[in-house]
XYZ file of C-alpha atoms in Angstrom:
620
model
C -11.919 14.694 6.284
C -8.675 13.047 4.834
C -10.284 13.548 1.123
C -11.003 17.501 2.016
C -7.369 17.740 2.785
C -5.917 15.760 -0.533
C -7.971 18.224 -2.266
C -6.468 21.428 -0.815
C -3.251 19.710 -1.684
C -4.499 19.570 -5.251
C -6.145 23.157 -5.202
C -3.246 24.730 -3.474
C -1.730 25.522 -6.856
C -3.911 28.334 -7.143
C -3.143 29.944 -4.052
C 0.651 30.451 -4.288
C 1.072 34.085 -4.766
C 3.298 35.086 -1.860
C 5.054 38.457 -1.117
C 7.932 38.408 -3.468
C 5.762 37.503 -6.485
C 5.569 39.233 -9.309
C 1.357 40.516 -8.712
C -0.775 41.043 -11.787
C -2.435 44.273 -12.612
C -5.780 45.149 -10.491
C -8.621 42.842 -11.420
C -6.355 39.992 -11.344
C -8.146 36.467 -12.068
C -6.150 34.606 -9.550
C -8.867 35.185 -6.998
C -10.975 34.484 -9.937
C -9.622 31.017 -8.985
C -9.766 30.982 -5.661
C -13.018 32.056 -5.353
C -15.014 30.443 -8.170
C -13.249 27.594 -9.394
C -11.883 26.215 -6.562
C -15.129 25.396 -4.459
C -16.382 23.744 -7.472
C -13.279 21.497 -7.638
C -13.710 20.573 -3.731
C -17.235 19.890 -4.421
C -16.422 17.622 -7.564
C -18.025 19.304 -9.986
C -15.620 19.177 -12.606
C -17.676 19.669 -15.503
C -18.878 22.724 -14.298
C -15.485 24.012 -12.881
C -13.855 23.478 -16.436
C -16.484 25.205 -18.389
C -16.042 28.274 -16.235
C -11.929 27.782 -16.975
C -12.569 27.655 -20.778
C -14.914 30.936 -20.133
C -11.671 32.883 -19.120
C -8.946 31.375 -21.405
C -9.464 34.255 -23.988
C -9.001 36.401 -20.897
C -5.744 35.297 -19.528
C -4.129 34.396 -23.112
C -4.920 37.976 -24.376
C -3.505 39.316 -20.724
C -0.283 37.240 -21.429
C 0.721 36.912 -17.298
C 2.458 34.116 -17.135
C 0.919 33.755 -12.970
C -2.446 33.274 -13.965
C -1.560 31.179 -17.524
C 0.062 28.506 -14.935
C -2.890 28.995 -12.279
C -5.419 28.260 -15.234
C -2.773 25.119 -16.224
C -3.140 23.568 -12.742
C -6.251 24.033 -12.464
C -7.611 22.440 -15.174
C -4.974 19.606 -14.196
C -6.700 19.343 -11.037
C -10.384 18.836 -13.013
C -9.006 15.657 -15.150
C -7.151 14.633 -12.135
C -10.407 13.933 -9.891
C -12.435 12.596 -12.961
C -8.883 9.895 -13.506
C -8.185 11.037 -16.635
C -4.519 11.027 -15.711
C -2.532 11.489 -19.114
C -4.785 14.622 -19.914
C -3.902 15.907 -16.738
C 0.001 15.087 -16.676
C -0.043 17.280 -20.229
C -1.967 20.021 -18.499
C 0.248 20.058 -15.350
C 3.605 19.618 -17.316
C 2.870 22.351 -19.497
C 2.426 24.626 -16.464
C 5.535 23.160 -14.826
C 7.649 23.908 -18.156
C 5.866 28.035 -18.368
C 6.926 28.407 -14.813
C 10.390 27.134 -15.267
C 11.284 29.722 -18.107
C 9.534 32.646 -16.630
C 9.422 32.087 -12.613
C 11.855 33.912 -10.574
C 10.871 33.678 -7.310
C 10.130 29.986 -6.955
C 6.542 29.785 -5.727
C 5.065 28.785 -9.350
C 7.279 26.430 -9.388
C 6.793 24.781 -6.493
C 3.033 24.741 -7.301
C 3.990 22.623 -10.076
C 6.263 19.800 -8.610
C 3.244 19.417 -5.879
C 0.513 19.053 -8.188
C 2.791 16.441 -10.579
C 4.060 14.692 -7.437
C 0.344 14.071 -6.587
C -0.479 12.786 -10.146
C 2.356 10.424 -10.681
C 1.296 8.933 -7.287
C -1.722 8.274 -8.465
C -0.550 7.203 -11.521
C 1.778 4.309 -9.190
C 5.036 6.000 -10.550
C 6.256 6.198 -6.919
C 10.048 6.805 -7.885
C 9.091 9.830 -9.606
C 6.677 10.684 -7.104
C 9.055 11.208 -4.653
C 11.455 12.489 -6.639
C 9.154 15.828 -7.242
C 7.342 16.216 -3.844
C 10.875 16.035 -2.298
C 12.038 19.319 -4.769
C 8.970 20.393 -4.002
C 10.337 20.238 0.289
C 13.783 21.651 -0.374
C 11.996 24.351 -2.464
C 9.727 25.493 0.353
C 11.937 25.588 2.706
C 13.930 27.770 1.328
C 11.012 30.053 0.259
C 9.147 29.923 3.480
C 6.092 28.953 2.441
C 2.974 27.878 4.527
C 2.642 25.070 1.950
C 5.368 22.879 4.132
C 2.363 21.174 5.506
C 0.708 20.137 2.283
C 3.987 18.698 0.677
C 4.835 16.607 4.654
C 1.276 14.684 3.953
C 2.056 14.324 0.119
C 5.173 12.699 1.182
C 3.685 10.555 3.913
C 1.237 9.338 1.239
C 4.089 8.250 -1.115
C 6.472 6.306 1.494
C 2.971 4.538 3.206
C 2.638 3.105 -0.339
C 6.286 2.676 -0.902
C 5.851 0.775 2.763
C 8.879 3.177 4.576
C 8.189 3.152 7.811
C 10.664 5.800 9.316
C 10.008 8.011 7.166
C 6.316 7.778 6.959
C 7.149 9.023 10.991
C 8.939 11.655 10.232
C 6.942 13.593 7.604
C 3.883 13.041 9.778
C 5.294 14.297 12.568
C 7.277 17.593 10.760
C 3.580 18.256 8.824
C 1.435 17.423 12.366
C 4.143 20.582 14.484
C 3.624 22.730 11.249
C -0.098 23.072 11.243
C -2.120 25.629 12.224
C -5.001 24.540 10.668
C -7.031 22.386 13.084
C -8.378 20.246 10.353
C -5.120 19.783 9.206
C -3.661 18.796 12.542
C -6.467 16.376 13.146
C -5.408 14.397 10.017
C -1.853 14.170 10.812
C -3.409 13.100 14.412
C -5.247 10.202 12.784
C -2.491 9.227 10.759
C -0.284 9.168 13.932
C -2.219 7.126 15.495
C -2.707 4.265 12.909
C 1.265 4.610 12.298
C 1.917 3.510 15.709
C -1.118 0.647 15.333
C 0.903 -0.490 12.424
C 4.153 -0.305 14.656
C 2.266 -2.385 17.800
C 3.765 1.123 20.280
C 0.536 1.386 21.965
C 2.495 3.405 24.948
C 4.257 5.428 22.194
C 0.009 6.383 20.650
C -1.294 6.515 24.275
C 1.501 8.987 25.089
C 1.137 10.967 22.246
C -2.760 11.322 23.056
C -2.569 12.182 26.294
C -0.400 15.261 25.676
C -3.157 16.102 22.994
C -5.538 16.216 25.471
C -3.415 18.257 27.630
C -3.364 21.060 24.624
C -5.144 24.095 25.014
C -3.772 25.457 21.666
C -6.689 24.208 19.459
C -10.587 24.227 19.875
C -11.898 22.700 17.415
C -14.937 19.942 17.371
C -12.786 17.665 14.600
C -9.918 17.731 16.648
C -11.669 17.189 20.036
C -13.350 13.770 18.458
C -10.917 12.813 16.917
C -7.983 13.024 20.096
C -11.282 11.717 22.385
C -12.090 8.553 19.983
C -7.810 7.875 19.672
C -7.848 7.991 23.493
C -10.348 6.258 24.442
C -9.124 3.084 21.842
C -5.851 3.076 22.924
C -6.832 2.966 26.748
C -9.363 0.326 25.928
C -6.494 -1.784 24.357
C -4.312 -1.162 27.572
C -6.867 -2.486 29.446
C -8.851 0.550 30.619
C -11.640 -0.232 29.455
C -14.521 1.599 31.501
C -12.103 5.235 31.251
C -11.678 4.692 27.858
C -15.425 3.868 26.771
C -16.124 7.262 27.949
C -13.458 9.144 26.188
C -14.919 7.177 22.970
C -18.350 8.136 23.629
C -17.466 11.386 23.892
C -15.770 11.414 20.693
C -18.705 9.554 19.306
C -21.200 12.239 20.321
C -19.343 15.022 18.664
C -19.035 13.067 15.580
C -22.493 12.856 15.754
C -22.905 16.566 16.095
C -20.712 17.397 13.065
C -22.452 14.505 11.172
C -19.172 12.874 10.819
C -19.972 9.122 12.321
C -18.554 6.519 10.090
C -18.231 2.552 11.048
C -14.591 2.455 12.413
C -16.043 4.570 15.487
C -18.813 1.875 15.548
C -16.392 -0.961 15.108
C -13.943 0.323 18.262
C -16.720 0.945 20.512
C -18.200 -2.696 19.835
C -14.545 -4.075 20.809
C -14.682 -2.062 23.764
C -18.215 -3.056 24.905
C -17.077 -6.668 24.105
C -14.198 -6.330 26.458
C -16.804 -5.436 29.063
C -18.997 -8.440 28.498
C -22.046 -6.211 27.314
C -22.526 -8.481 24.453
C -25.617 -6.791 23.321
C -24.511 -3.517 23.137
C -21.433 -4.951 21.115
C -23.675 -6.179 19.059
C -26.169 -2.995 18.200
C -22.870 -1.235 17.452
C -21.578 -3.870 14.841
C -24.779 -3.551 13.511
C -24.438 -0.222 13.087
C -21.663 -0.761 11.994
C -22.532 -2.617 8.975
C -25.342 -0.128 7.981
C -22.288 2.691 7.897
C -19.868 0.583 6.059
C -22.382 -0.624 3.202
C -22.285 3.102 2.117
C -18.299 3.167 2.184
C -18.238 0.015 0.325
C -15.102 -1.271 2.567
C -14.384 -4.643 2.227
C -11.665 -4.894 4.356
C -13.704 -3.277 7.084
C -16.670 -5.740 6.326
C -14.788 -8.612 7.059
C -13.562 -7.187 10.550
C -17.138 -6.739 11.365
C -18.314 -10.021 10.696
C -15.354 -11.836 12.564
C -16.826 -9.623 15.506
C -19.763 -10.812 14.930
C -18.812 -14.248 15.139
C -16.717 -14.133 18.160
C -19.893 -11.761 19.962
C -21.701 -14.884 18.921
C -19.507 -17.473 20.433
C -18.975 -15.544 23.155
C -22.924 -15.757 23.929
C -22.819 -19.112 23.566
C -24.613 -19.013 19.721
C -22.805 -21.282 17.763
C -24.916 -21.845 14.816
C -25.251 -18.019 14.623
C -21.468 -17.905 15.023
C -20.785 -19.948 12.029
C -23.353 -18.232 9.905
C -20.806 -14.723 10.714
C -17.624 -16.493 10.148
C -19.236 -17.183 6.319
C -19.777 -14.238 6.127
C -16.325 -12.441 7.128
C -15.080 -15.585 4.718
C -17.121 -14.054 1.765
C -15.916 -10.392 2.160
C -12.322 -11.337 2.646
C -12.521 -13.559 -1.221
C -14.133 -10.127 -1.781
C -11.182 -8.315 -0.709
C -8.860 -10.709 -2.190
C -10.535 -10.318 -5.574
C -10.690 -6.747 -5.436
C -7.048 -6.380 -4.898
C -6.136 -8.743 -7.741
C -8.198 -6.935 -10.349
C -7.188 -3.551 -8.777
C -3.764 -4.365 -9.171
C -4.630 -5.619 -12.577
C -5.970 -2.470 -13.768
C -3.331 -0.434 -12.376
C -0.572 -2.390 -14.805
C -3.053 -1.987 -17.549
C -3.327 2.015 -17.226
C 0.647 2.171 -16.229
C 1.418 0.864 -20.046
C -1.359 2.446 -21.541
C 0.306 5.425 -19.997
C 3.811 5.044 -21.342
C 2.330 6.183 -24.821
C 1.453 9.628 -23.358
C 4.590 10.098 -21.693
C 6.408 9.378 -25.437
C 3.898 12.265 -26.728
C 5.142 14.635 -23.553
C 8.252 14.055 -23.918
C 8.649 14.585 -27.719
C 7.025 17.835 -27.469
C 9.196 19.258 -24.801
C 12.190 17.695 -26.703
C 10.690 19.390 -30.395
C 10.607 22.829 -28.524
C 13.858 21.876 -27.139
C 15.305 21.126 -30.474
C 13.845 24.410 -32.409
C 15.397 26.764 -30.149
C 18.740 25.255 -29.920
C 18.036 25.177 -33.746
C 18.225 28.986 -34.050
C 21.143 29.006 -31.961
C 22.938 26.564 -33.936
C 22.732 28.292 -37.331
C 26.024 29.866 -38.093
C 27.693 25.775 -36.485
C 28.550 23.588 -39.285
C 26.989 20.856 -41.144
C 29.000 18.252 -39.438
C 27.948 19.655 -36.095
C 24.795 19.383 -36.433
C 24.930 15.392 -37.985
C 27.155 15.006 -35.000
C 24.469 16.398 -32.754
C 22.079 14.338 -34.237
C 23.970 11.016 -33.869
C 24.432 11.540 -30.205
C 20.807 12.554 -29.834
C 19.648 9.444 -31.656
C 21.933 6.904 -29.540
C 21.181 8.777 -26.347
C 17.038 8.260 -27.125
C 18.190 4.605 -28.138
C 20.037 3.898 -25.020
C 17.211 5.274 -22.687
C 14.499 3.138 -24.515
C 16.142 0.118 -24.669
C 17.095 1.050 -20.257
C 12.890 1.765 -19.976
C 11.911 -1.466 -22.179
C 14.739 -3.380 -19.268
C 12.998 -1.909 -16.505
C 9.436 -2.471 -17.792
C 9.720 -5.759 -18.328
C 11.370 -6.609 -14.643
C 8.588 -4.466 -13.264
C 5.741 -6.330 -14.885
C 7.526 -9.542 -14.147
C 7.562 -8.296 -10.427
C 4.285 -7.031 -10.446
C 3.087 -10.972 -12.094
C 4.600 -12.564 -9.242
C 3.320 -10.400 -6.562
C -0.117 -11.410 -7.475
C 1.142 -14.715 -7.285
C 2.485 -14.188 -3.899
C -0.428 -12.618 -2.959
C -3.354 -15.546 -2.937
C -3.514 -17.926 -0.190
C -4.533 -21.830 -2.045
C -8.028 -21.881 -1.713
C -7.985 -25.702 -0.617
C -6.364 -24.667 2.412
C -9.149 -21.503 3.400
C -11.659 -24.219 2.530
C -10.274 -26.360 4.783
C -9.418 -24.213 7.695
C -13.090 -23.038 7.743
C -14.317 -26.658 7.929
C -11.717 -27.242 10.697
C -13.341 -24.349 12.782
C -16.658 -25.483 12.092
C -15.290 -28.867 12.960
C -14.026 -26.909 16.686
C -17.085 -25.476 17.094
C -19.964 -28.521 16.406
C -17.477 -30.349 19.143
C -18.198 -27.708 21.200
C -13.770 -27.070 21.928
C -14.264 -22.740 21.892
C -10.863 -22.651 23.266
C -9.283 -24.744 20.127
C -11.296 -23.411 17.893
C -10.041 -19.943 19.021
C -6.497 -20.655 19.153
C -7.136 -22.235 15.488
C -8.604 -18.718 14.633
C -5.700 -16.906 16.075
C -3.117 -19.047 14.312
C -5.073 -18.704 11.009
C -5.196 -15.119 11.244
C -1.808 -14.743 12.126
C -0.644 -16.748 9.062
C -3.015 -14.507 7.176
C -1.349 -11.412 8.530
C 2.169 -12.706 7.711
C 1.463 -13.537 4.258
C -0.459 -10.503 2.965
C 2.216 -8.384 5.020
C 5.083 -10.534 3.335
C 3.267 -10.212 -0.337
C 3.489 -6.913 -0.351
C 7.259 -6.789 -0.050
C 9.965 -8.037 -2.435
C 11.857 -8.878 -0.099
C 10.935 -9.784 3.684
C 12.920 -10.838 6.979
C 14.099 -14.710 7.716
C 12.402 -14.609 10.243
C 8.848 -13.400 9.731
C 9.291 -16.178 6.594
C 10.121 -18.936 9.055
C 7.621 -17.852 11.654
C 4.733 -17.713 8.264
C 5.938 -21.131 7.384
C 5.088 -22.200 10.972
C 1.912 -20.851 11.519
C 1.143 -22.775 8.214
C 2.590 -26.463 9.150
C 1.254 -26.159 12.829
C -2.448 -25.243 11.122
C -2.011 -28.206 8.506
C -1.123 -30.463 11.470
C -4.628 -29.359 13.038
C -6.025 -29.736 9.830
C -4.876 -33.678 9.355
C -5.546 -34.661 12.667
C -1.151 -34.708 13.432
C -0.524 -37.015 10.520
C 3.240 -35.794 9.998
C 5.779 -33.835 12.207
C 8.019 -31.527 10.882
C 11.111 -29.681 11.822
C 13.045 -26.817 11.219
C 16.874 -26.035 11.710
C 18.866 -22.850 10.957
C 22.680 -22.807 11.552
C 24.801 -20.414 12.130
C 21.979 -17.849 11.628
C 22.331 -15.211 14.906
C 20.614 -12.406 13.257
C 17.209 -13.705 11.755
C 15.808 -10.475 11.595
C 18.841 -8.648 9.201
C 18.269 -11.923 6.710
C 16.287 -10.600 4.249
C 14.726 -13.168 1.397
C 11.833 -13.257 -1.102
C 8.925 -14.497 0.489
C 6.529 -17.682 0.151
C 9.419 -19.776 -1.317
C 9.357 -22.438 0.751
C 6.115 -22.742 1.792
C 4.820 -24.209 -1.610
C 7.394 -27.324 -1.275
C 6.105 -28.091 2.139
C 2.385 -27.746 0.776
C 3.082 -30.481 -1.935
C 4.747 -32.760 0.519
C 1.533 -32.298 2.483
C -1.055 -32.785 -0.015
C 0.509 -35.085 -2.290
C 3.464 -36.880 -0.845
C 1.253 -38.052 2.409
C -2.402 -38.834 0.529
C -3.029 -42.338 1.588
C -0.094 -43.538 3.269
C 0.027 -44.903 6.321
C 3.286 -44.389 8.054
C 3.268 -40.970 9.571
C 4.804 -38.275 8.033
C 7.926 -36.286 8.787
C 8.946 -32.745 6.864
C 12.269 -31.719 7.965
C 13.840 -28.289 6.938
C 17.653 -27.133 6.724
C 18.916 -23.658 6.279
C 22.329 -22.275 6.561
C 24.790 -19.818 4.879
C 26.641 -20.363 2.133
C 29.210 -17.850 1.167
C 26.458 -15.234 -0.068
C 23.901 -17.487 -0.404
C 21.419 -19.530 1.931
C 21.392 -23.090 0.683
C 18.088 -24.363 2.028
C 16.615 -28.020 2.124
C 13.080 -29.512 2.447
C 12.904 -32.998 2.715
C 9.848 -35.459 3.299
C 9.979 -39.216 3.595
C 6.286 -39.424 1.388
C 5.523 -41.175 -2.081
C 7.372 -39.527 -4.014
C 7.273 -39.367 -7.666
C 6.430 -43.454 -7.915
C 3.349 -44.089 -8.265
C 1.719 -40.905 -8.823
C -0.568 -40.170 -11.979
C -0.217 -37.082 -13.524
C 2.470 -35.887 -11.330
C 4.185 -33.954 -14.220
C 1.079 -31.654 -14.007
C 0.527 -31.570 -10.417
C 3.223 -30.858 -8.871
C 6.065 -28.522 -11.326
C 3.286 -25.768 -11.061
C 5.030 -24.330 -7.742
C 8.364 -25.172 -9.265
C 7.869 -22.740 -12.767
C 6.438 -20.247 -10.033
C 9.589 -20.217 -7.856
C 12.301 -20.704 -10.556
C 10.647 -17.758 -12.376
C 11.023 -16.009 -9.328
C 14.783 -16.607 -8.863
C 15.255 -15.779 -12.449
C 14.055 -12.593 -11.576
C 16.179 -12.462 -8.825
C 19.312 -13.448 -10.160
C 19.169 -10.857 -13.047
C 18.602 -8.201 -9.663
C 21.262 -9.450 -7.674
C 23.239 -10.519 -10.514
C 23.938 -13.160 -8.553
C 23.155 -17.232 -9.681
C 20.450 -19.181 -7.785
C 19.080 -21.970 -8.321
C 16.499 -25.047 -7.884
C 16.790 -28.947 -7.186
C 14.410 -31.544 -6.640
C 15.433 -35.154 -6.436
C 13.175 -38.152 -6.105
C 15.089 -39.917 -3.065
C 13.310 -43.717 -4.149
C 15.151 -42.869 -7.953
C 18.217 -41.732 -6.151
C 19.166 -43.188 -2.996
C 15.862 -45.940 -2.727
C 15.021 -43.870 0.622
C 10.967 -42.685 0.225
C 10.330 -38.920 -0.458
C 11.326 -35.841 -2.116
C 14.486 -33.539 -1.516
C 13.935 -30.486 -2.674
C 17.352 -27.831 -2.394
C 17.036 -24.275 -3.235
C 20.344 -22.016 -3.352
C 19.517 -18.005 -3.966
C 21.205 -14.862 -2.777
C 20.036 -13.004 0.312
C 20.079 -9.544 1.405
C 21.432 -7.398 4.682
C 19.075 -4.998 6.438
C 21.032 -1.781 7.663
């Protein structure tokens, strides 16, 4: 349903041809668009869709109206769009932005265009530019009235969820979910309300929101009734409801099932309710299911939630053997997941630089037609003039490149150590699974569960935190932890550790660059207490100074002495994290920096001291 509505928002080009536009002469091929390319696009068949454009471009060329030149543009943007051929597309969808600029009066051609580019630098990652067009695009229809509002609220929505706004992910959703009158449309502003609010934790806020849906008589509509009847019945089932909302969600289910619309989150939610309700093998035909559904969606994030279902439905019936044999499983989709992501990401840097040749070419043709007809208006101006011209030109170009070259290389940089960020030490996932296994053979459910709830809390917190340059104090310090109270479980409470922050009242304002400390506290772990036999202690300082936070991490292990190949061991996190503060300083243009002392070389005590100092920021 979601994919039917990004493609109206990429068809809707074609449809703009309000009141106050200038209209063709009878026989016009916009409907030509409307009516036989456009149900080709929506059904992805874009070979056939752009055969039947190039049938008609001797047609509208010879007809020279300039409405259905920029309806043919966009359309045929649209085509290389959905087969990703996105720097064939941007020259396609520029070229109709720059007809409707010089000929457009009313506004509505226009707007067509910033949409459709909006929509193809997001997929392109170019977020800032993104936004910067689908928010024209807003201003623009409001102030032509346009029915299009709705379109351009979930193109927005799209850019700030990957931007990772919150507030204003709320407010287009909400501004495009009042202005529907489609009840398709509404229903997919509905679903994205509701997993806003499961982002946000305000299950009150979602069950709220439902219930007045159900209390709406405006709309009839079987994809809205399943879809407020499946919202409904999860968010009473996580309340605690759990027999009320079962129904509402089988309910929802059987209209799905009607429409031939089931997928395997329904599955998934009614297994969690049915596990609630201690019907284990009911939970366990719908995660089944489940499974069957999400093989064809080829989710891997969803795969994983399955199996850890599994597992606990398992564990829960007293199968541990079974139990374990899930758990593998969920651990094998989430490397999955993991992997994906990297080379994902990986691909998308790739194609962004491969793309920065195309938009040289774009950009030099719009500045060559720029530059002939100021040419002709130039003629009768001097020879000095013109050299003068010339020489501003060429430093202006100079001065942008060298500004794009700056940016580039910070981006890639930041991009380099967000993978980095982003992977948990596979030692440590290793080792956690062996600890629950280790739980489970001893028969302990209820440590082995709290061991699963701490794990995927830390989990949580670090691919939340990875995804974010910069995150708060304390969702770093609360990550951190997660991670030494696991590694305690994990070494059977070989070292204690500590942390202090002073005159810190406002944790949550303090925002830092995540997963710096952690590494420190890992090698401490790992290295500095293999083999000895006085228990460890890790103790951590942090505290403001001037518009820094000094921070120390001190352990009373081995240190240095004594350990082979410690120069390759153990600088690896270091390069990591002084990179990263490199990278930081040059942002903040502010100086940071890195210390580690061997305290036996120093001050004969045992250990490591290791003293980071790096600039912070304020959350309004």
């Amino acid at each position: 349903m979601y994919r039917i509505f990004v493609l109206a928002i990429m068809c809707m080009a074609c449809n703009f041809s309000g009141k106050k536009e200038q209209q063709p002469a009878p026989g016009s091929l916009v409907s030509f668009f409307k009516d036989q390319v456009n149900p080709l696009l929506h059904n992805l068949e874009t070979t056939a869709a752009k055969r039947r454009l190039d049938s008609i471009l001797p047609v509208i060329t010879k007809r020279d109206n300039y409405v259905e030149m920029c309806s043919w543009l966009r359309c045929m943007a649209v085509a290389f769009q959905l087969e990703n051929k996105l720097d064939t597309a941007r020259l396609y969808v520029n070229r109709a932005l720059q007809l409707a600029i010089e000929k457009d009066t009313t506004g509505r051609q226009i707007l067509a265009g910033k949409i459709q580019t909006a929509a193809i630098l997001g997929d392109c990652k170019s977020l800032d530019s993104a936004l910067r067009y689908a928010r024209e695009a807003y201003s623009l229809a409001k102030k032509i009235d346009t029915p299009g509002l709705p379109f351009i609220c979930m193109k927005l929505y799209d850019i700030y969820e990957k931007i990772g706004d919150l507030p204003m992910q709320k407010k287009y959703l909400f501004e495009g979910f009042s202005r529907s009158t489609s009840p398709k449309h509404k229903t997919v502003f509905a679903t994205n309300i509701s997993s806003w609010y499961d982002r946000m934790n305000q299950v009150d806020s979602a069950l709220i929101f439902f219930q007045a849906l159900m209390r709406d008589s405006s709309f009839s509509n079987p994809y809205y009734d399943a879809v407020r009847y499946e919202n409904l019945g999860a968010l009473l089932s996580k309340k605690g409801a759990l027999k009320e909302g079962l129904q509402y969600q089988l309910k929802g289910m059987h209209i799905s099932r009607e429409l031939n619309e089931l997928n395997a989150q329904s599955y998934y939610n009614i297994a969690a309710t049915y596990r609630k309700l201690g019907e284990y093998k009911k939970d366990e035909y719908m995660l089944d299911t489940a499974l069957l559904f999400v093989l064809q969606e080829k989710n891997h994030a969803l795969q994983k939630r399955i199996w850890k279902a599994k597992a606990e439905n398992l564990t829960l019936q007293k199968l541990p053997w079974q139990a374990n044999a899930a758990m593998d499983s969920a651990f094998a989709y989430y490397q999955k997941e993991v992997d994906y992501s990297i080379v994902a990401q990986a691909r998308e840097l790739e194609a962004k630089y491969n793309l920065l040749e195309k938009d040289n070419q774009i950009k030099s043709l719009a500045l060559s037609h720029q530059a002939s007809e100021q040419k002709r208006e130039r003629q009768r101006n001097t020879i000095v003039r013109i050299i003068s011209g010339v020489a501003i030109l060429g430093t202006f170009f100079v001065w942008r490149w060298r500004r794009k070259q700056f940016k580039r290389d910070i981006r890639e940089e930041s991009l380099r150590q967000q993978l980095l960020r982003g992977q948990i030490e596979s030692h440590f996932l290793y080792s956690s699974v062996n600890g629950i296994q280790r739980f489970i053979r001893k028969g302990d459910t209820e440590g082995a569960a709290e061991f699963v709830r701490r794990l995927t809390r830390l989990f949580r917190l670090s691919l939340e935190n990875a995804r974010q340059p910069f995150v708060s104090l304390k969702n770093e310090l609360d990550a951190l932890a997660n991670y030494l109270m696991l590694q305690q479980s994990l070494f059977d409470d070989q070292f204690d550790y500590h942390i202090e922050v002073e005159g810190i009242a406002d944790q949550e304002r303090i925002l830092i660059p995540p997963m710096l400390l952690q590494p420190f506290t890992e090698n401490a772990i790992l290295h500095g207490f293999n083999g000895q036999k006085e228990k460890g202690q890790i103790n951590i300082s942090i505290k403001k100074d001037h518009k820094a936070l000094h921070c120390v991490i001190e352990d009373n292990g081995r240190g240095f002495q004594g350990e082979e190949g410690h120069e390759q061991k153990r600088p690896l996190s270091a390069i990591i994290n002084r990179e990263r503060l490199e990278i930081l300083s040059r942002q903040t243009k502010t100086p940071a920096q890195l210390t580690i002392i061997d305290k036996k070389a120093t001050t004969g005590e045992a250990g490591v001291r290791v003293e980071l100092v790096f600039p912070y920021q304020t959350a309004h």
